[in-house]
Amino acid sequence: MKKSIGAGTYAVPSPVWVVGTYDENGKPNMMTAAWGGVCCSRPPCIYVSLREATYSYGNILKRKSYSVSIPGEEHWREADYTGIASGRETDKFKDTSLTPIKSEVVDAPYVEEYPLVLECRVKEVVSLGLHTMFVGEVIDVKVDQDVLTNGRPDIQKIKPLLYGSGDRGYHSVGPRIADAFSIKTPPK
Amino acid sequence: MKKSIGAGTYAVPSPVWVVGTYDENGKPNMMTAAWGGVCCSRPPCIYVSLREATYSYGNILKRKSYSVSIPGEEHWREADYTGIASGRETDKFKDTSLTPIKSEVVDAPYVEEYPLVLECRVKEVVSLGLHTMFVGEVIDVKVDQDVLTNGRPDIQKIKPLLYGSGDRGYHSVGPRIADAFSIKTPPK
């Protein structure tokens, strides 16, 4: 018998993604978001949901572009800080000594030190309430070669952070369990 | 120096969620989706992205409701099977001996054996290409009491599956790393 705990954003896991944008003066900014995911395979699309109050929100609306840089778990402190401080008041790249790289395919910077980067052009903007979804078409993916396995990004090498909304904490990726798309008849 | 690997859905991690729906005859169905996430805090909203070819797609359009049941890692075989078989051809609840429970708040069933359930009413439908996003407002959350900590769902007790799109594999949740919202000054 399950217990009702009321409506809330208790779904797990959420990612920890760092959204890269330029402001109107060309200053690079980054902010951490946990409301994000993949939303279409063809064309490949992802989204991030941001509050209107964030500096990144205005930047994305103006530039129609953003990047998502995915930190490894060793960068949890930097990722946490960039989710708290505002680019309106400080330069978070300078604060953290992380390096903004200008994308060659979209009008946004990404984080050199984070192993996996998705460069996105805004495709849809969906206002839902406190948050607005920015659906972006993935124009290119950049990756550090040492996190590739058979030419593809390997979650076991990237070691991305997971966000748990129930405990407001960061968690790591554990061992690989199994191949997906392998159980083609009902399991016993 | 990063390597370009072309556009793709290589973002990590993705969740492994089981979407519960009723068909036009009231038969409960479930399908597994990895394209899903939280997209608004107030009102609380999540989404799942489905291909038009799925049985669930039509069910959601007709009933304007769905549930998301989040399996623990011990159910990876059932979750994998329910992502391959189609409800158009079989009864996946019977096949897996899992139990459909009729939601009292939305027009959809959920999976009794899975520890965390979000019951959703469709708020927005966004066609992106191969996939369509069904944004749902979370009307209630149901949870097994043994996965609660301080009254909230605990990812360390739920042990949800992670999907890695690069390796097409399932992965587990590892240890908790730290509290979020704790690094308020630039890390050294």
XYZ file of C-alpha atoms in Angstrom:
376
model
C 0.000 0.000 0.000
C 1.570 3.211 -1.178
C 1.486 6.485 0.684
C 0.374 9.729 -0.997
C 2.853 12.550 -0.444
C 1.215 15.203 -2.620
C 2.328 16.707 -5.906
C 6.035 17.429 -6.287
C 9.090 17.068 -8.479
C 10.205 13.827 -6.860
C 11.119 11.973 -10.046
C 14.601 10.423 -10.067
C 17.254 10.672 -11.315
C 17.799 14.214 -12.560
C 20.990 15.204 -14.374
C 23.422 17.938 -13.381
C 24.078 19.941 -16.510
C 25.902 23.220 -16.987
C 24.235 25.577 -19.467
C 26.596 27.876 -21.383
C 25.403 31.187 -22.847
C 26.677 34.598 -23.943
C 25.095 37.770 -22.617
C 24.384 40.805 -24.786
C 27.940 42.054 -24.286
C 29.487 38.726 -25.235
C 30.398 37.755 -21.686
C 30.280 33.975 -21.285
C 28.054 32.628 -18.520
C 27.284 29.203 -17.158
C 24.584 27.970 -14.820
C 23.791 24.563 -13.429
C 20.386 23.010 -14.109
C 18.855 19.741 -12.960
C 15.674 20.051 -14.983
C 16.912 18.747 -18.319
C 16.801 15.692 -20.550
C 16.689 14.215 -24.007
C 13.348 14.801 -25.734
C 13.699 13.627 -29.343
C 15.946 11.186 -31.203
C 15.506 12.579 -34.750
C 16.330 15.416 -34.937
C 18.306 14.955 -31.722
C 16.871 17.379 -29.155
C 17.468 18.060 -25.487
C 15.949 20.661 -23.183
C 16.791 22.638 -20.106
C 14.144 24.333 -17.949
C 15.115 27.678 -16.419
C 13.415 30.254 -14.236
C 12.784 33.627 -15.872
C 14.773 35.259 -13.054
C 18.036 33.652 -14.165
C 20.584 35.543 -16.239
C 20.798 32.588 -18.623
C 17.089 32.842 -19.471
C 17.491 36.241 -21.142
C 20.726 35.190 -22.788
C 19.109 32.180 -24.447
C 16.127 34.199 -25.665
C 18.462 36.729 -27.294
C 21.011 34.350 -28.770
C 18.704 31.407 -29.594
C 21.568 29.131 -28.610
C 23.025 27.361 -25.619
C 25.436 24.576 -24.805
C 25.187 21.843 -22.199
C 28.524 20.812 -20.652
C 28.330 17.730 -18.440
C 30.765 17.753 -15.511
C 32.356 14.659 -14.062
C 31.778 14.028 -10.380
C 35.179 15.492 -9.433
C 33.764 18.912 -10.396
C 30.762 18.793 -8.075
C 31.917 21.870 -6.146
C 32.261 24.000 -9.275
C 28.928 22.754 -10.596
C 27.226 23.495 -7.299
C 28.680 26.995 -7.111
C 27.603 27.791 -10.670
C 24.069 26.803 -9.715
C 23.993 29.322 -6.858
C 25.869 32.445 -8.041
C 24.339 34.648 -10.761
C 26.106 35.777 -13.925
C 24.398 39.119 -13.418
C 26.701 39.744 -10.440
C 29.886 37.834 -11.131
C 31.939 36.077 -13.806
C 31.559 32.425 -12.877
C 34.223 31.289 -15.334
C 36.809 33.525 -13.636
C 35.548 32.557 -10.181
C 36.039 28.849 -10.862
C 39.080 29.070 -13.185
C 37.126 27.076 -15.768
C 37.672 27.894 -19.445
C 34.937 29.131 -21.822
C 35.392 27.902 -25.401
C 33.418 29.571 -28.166
C 31.355 27.046 -30.092
C 31.952 27.021 -33.824
C 28.406 25.883 -34.594
C 26.112 27.772 -32.176
C 26.260 31.190 -30.515
C 27.275 29.942 -27.064
C 30.361 28.977 -25.074
C 31.046 25.610 -23.469
C 33.241 24.429 -20.613
C 36.580 23.054 -21.768
C 37.207 21.055 -18.572
C 33.920 19.104 -18.697
C 34.174 15.913 -20.751
C 30.924 15.955 -22.771
C 29.323 18.935 -24.525
C 26.117 19.281 -26.559
C 25.777 22.412 -28.697
C 22.174 23.457 -29.227
C 20.072 25.827 -31.284
C 16.726 26.736 -29.688
C 13.852 24.938 -31.409
C 10.926 25.441 -29.017
C 10.258 27.607 -25.963
C 7.500 26.286 -23.690
C 6.426 28.340 -20.657
C 5.024 26.080 -17.963
C 4.937 28.261 -14.831
C 7.961 28.946 -12.670
C 10.120 27.275 -15.324
C 10.336 27.636 -19.087
C 11.585 24.769 -21.235
C 14.159 25.578 -23.867
C 14.129 22.696 -26.308
C 17.309 22.749 -28.341
C 18.247 20.845 -31.444
C 21.666 19.298 -30.929
C 23.873 20.631 -33.729
C 27.069 18.895 -32.635
C 28.550 16.951 -29.732
C 32.104 17.520 -28.495
C 33.775 15.006 -26.241
C 37.098 14.270 -24.572
C 38.614 11.240 -26.260
C 39.387 9.527 -22.958
C 35.661 9.099 -22.157
C 34.860 7.340 -25.442
C 34.271 3.583 -25.774
C 33.819 2.278 -29.324
C 33.527 5.906 -30.451
C 30.648 6.772 -28.140
C 30.498 8.673 -24.844
C 30.637 6.166 -21.977
C 28.732 7.081 -18.818
C 31.121 4.906 -16.771
C 34.063 7.064 -17.890
C 32.273 10.424 -17.795
C 31.023 9.761 -14.242
C 28.317 12.447 -14.412
C 26.569 13.694 -11.306
C 23.003 12.711 -10.479
C 20.718 15.065 -8.580
C 18.231 13.685 -6.098
C 15.364 16.109 -5.623
C 14.129 14.334 -2.482
C 17.377 14.786 -0.563
C 18.687 17.788 -2.542
C 21.955 15.945 -2.946
C 24.449 14.835 -5.568
C 25.003 11.163 -6.229
C 27.438 9.208 -8.362
C 26.947 6.620 -11.095
C 27.381 3.053 -9.850
C 28.259 -0.115 -11.769
C 26.836 -1.066 -15.152
C 24.000 -3.570 -14.758
C 23.128 -4.918 -18.206
C 22.574 -4.263 -21.898
C 19.278 -2.586 -22.708
C 17.019 -4.095 -25.396
C 18.065 -7.599 -24.366
C 14.957 -9.092 -22.662
C 12.765 -9.906 -25.646
C 10.512 -12.461 -23.965
C 8.764 -12.107 -20.590
C 11.294 -12.555 -17.760
C 10.664 -15.495 -15.435
C 41.137 19.445 -27.415
C 37.727 17.902 -27.820
C 36.672 15.657 -30.654
C 33.482 16.325 -32.665
C 31.305 13.224 -32.968
C 28.316 14.771 -34.738
C 24.807 15.453 -33.488
C 23.248 12.791 -31.283
C 21.357 12.085 -28.092
C 24.506 11.462 -26.064
C 23.482 13.408 -22.960
C 23.809 11.493 -19.675
C 22.228 10.264 -17.515
C 18.756 9.400 -18.768
C 16.129 7.884 -16.481
C 14.333 4.576 -16.928
C 10.661 5.310 -16.391
C 7.612 3.143 -16.957
C 4.650 5.004 -18.446
C 1.221 3.676 -17.441
C -1.859 4.234 -19.622
C -5.281 2.784 -20.388
C -6.306 1.991 -23.927
C -9.762 2.730 -25.334
C -11.088 -0.544 -23.908
C -9.693 0.111 -20.458
C -6.830 -2.364 -20.774
C -3.846 -1.170 -18.747
C -0.571 -0.797 -20.577
C 2.956 0.136 -19.604
C 5.983 1.076 -21.647
C 9.502 2.008 -20.703
C 10.902 5.380 -21.734
C 14.321 6.935 -21.268
C 13.451 10.319 -22.730
C 11.868 11.917 -19.670
C 12.570 14.434 -16.944
C 11.334 17.156 -14.635
C 10.498 20.368 -16.485
C 8.843 22.726 -13.994
C 8.828 23.129 -10.213
C 5.571 25.096 -9.844
C 3.250 23.621 -10.925
C 5.285 20.426 -10.715
C 5.605 19.027 -14.237
C 7.438 16.135 -15.830
C 7.474 14.893 -19.406
C 7.931 11.724 -21.363
C 8.745 11.689 -25.091
C 7.200 8.889 -27.127
C 7.185 7.858 -30.763
C 3.839 8.088 -32.531
C 4.144 4.388 -33.399
C 3.806 3.320 -29.761
C 0.529 2.086 -28.322
C 0.980 4.444 -25.379
C 1.054 7.496 -27.646
C -2.562 7.024 -28.722
C -3.633 6.099 -25.210
C -2.253 9.327 -23.762
C -3.860 11.464 -26.462
C -7.253 9.903 -25.732
C -7.108 9.835 -21.952
C -5.058 13.014 -21.369
C -3.411 11.204 -18.478
C -0.469 8.970 -17.710
C 1.528 7.755 -14.755
C 5.260 7.306 -14.370
C 6.305 4.365 -12.175
C 10.006 4.247 -11.376
C 11.416 0.733 -11.004
C 14.244 -0.178 -8.684
C 17.281 -1.808 -10.266
C 16.138 -5.314 -9.270
C 13.368 -4.937 -11.880
C 15.651 -4.163 -14.810
C 14.516 -7.263 -16.739
C 10.832 -6.360 -16.463
C 11.563 -2.738 -17.371
C 13.616 -3.789 -20.370
C 10.936 -6.181 -21.601
C 8.214 -3.529 -21.292
C 10.343 -1.245 -23.475
C 10.491 -3.822 -26.272
C 7.065 -5.541 -26.404
C 4.021 -3.584 -27.611
C 0.708 -3.318 -25.754
C -0.953 -3.600 -29.156
C 0.086 -7.264 -29.256
C 0.282 -8.427 -25.658
C -0.705 -7.648 -22.072
C 2.594 -6.647 -20.513
C 1.178 -6.636 -16.984
C 0.165 -10.291 -17.343
C 3.434 -11.162 -19.074
C 5.499 -9.781 -16.204
C 3.132 -10.606 -13.303
C 3.246 -6.933 -12.314
C 0.088 -5.368 -10.867
C -1.784 -2.438 -12.435
C -3.408 -0.150 -9.865
C -6.017 2.344 -11.009
C -5.050 5.878 -10.046
C -7.655 7.723 -8.013
C -6.597 11.115 -9.382
C -5.844 10.611 -13.083
C -7.180 8.283 -15.778
C -4.204 5.907 -15.811
C -2.851 2.844 -14.022
C 0.454 2.584 -12.202
C 2.735 -0.301 -11.237
C 2.219 -1.481 -7.667
C 5.627 -3.167 -7.401
C 7.646 -0.067 -8.361
C 8.491 2.147 -5.382
C 7.813 5.663 -6.714
C 4.867 6.808 -8.841
C 3.961 10.206 -10.331
C 0.384 10.629 -11.548
C 0.090 13.147 -14.363
C -2.508 15.061 -16.333
C -1.372 16.134 -19.796
C -0.610 19.864 -19.901
C 1.266 20.316 -23.191
C 1.919 18.166 -26.259
C 4.964 19.206 -28.281
C 5.776 17.405 -31.541
C 9.490 17.553 -32.243
C 10.065 14.957 -34.956
C 10.365 11.234 -34.284
C 9.299 11.905 -30.683
C 6.482 13.915 -29.156
C 6.797 15.348 -25.665
C 3.907 14.826 -23.312
C 4.340 17.357 -20.530
C 2.238 16.320 -17.559
C 1.299 18.224 -14.447
C 1.999 16.015 -11.434
C -1.301 15.682 -9.575
C -0.033 13.365 -6.850
C 2.958 11.239 -5.921
C 2.620 7.754 -4.405
C 5.535 6.083 -2.736
C 6.462 2.967 -0.777
C 7.151 3.999 2.800
C 10.407 2.040 2.947
C 12.051 4.345 0.374
C 11.292 7.541 2.314
C 13.869 9.497 4.331
C 12.515 12.447 6.328
C 9.239 12.043 4.444
C 10.790 12.378 0.989
C 11.690 9.812 -1.676
C 15.358 8.847 -1.279
C 17.238 7.956 -4.466
C 19.633 5.788 -2.418
C 16.699 3.617 -1.288
C 14.777 3.634 -4.573
C 17.904 2.604 -6.516
C 16.464 3.676 -9.884
C 18.044 2.578 -13.134
C 20.065 4.963 -15.280
C 20.165 4.608 -19.052
C 23.352 5.356 -20.929
C 22.564 6.237 -24.534
C 26.211 5.839 -25.621
C 26.466 2.199 -24.535
C 22.721 1.412 -24.649
C 23.045 -0.019 -21.169
C 21.534 0.197 -17.700
C 23.575 1.512 -14.810
C 23.015 1.775 -11.074
C 23.132 4.700 -8.672
C 26.393 4.893 -6.723
C 27.167 6.564 -3.399
C 25.883 9.972 -2.326
C 28.546 12.623 -2.880
C 27.394 15.821 -1.168
C 24.586 18.225 -0.361
C 23.572 20.469 -3.241
C 23.342 24.247 -2.688
C 26.286 24.129 -0.293
C 29.162 25.830 -2.200
C 28.222 29.487 -1.892
C 31.652 30.964 -2.562
C 34.036 30.026 -5.390
C 35.707 26.664 -4.639
C 39.499 26.762 -4.253
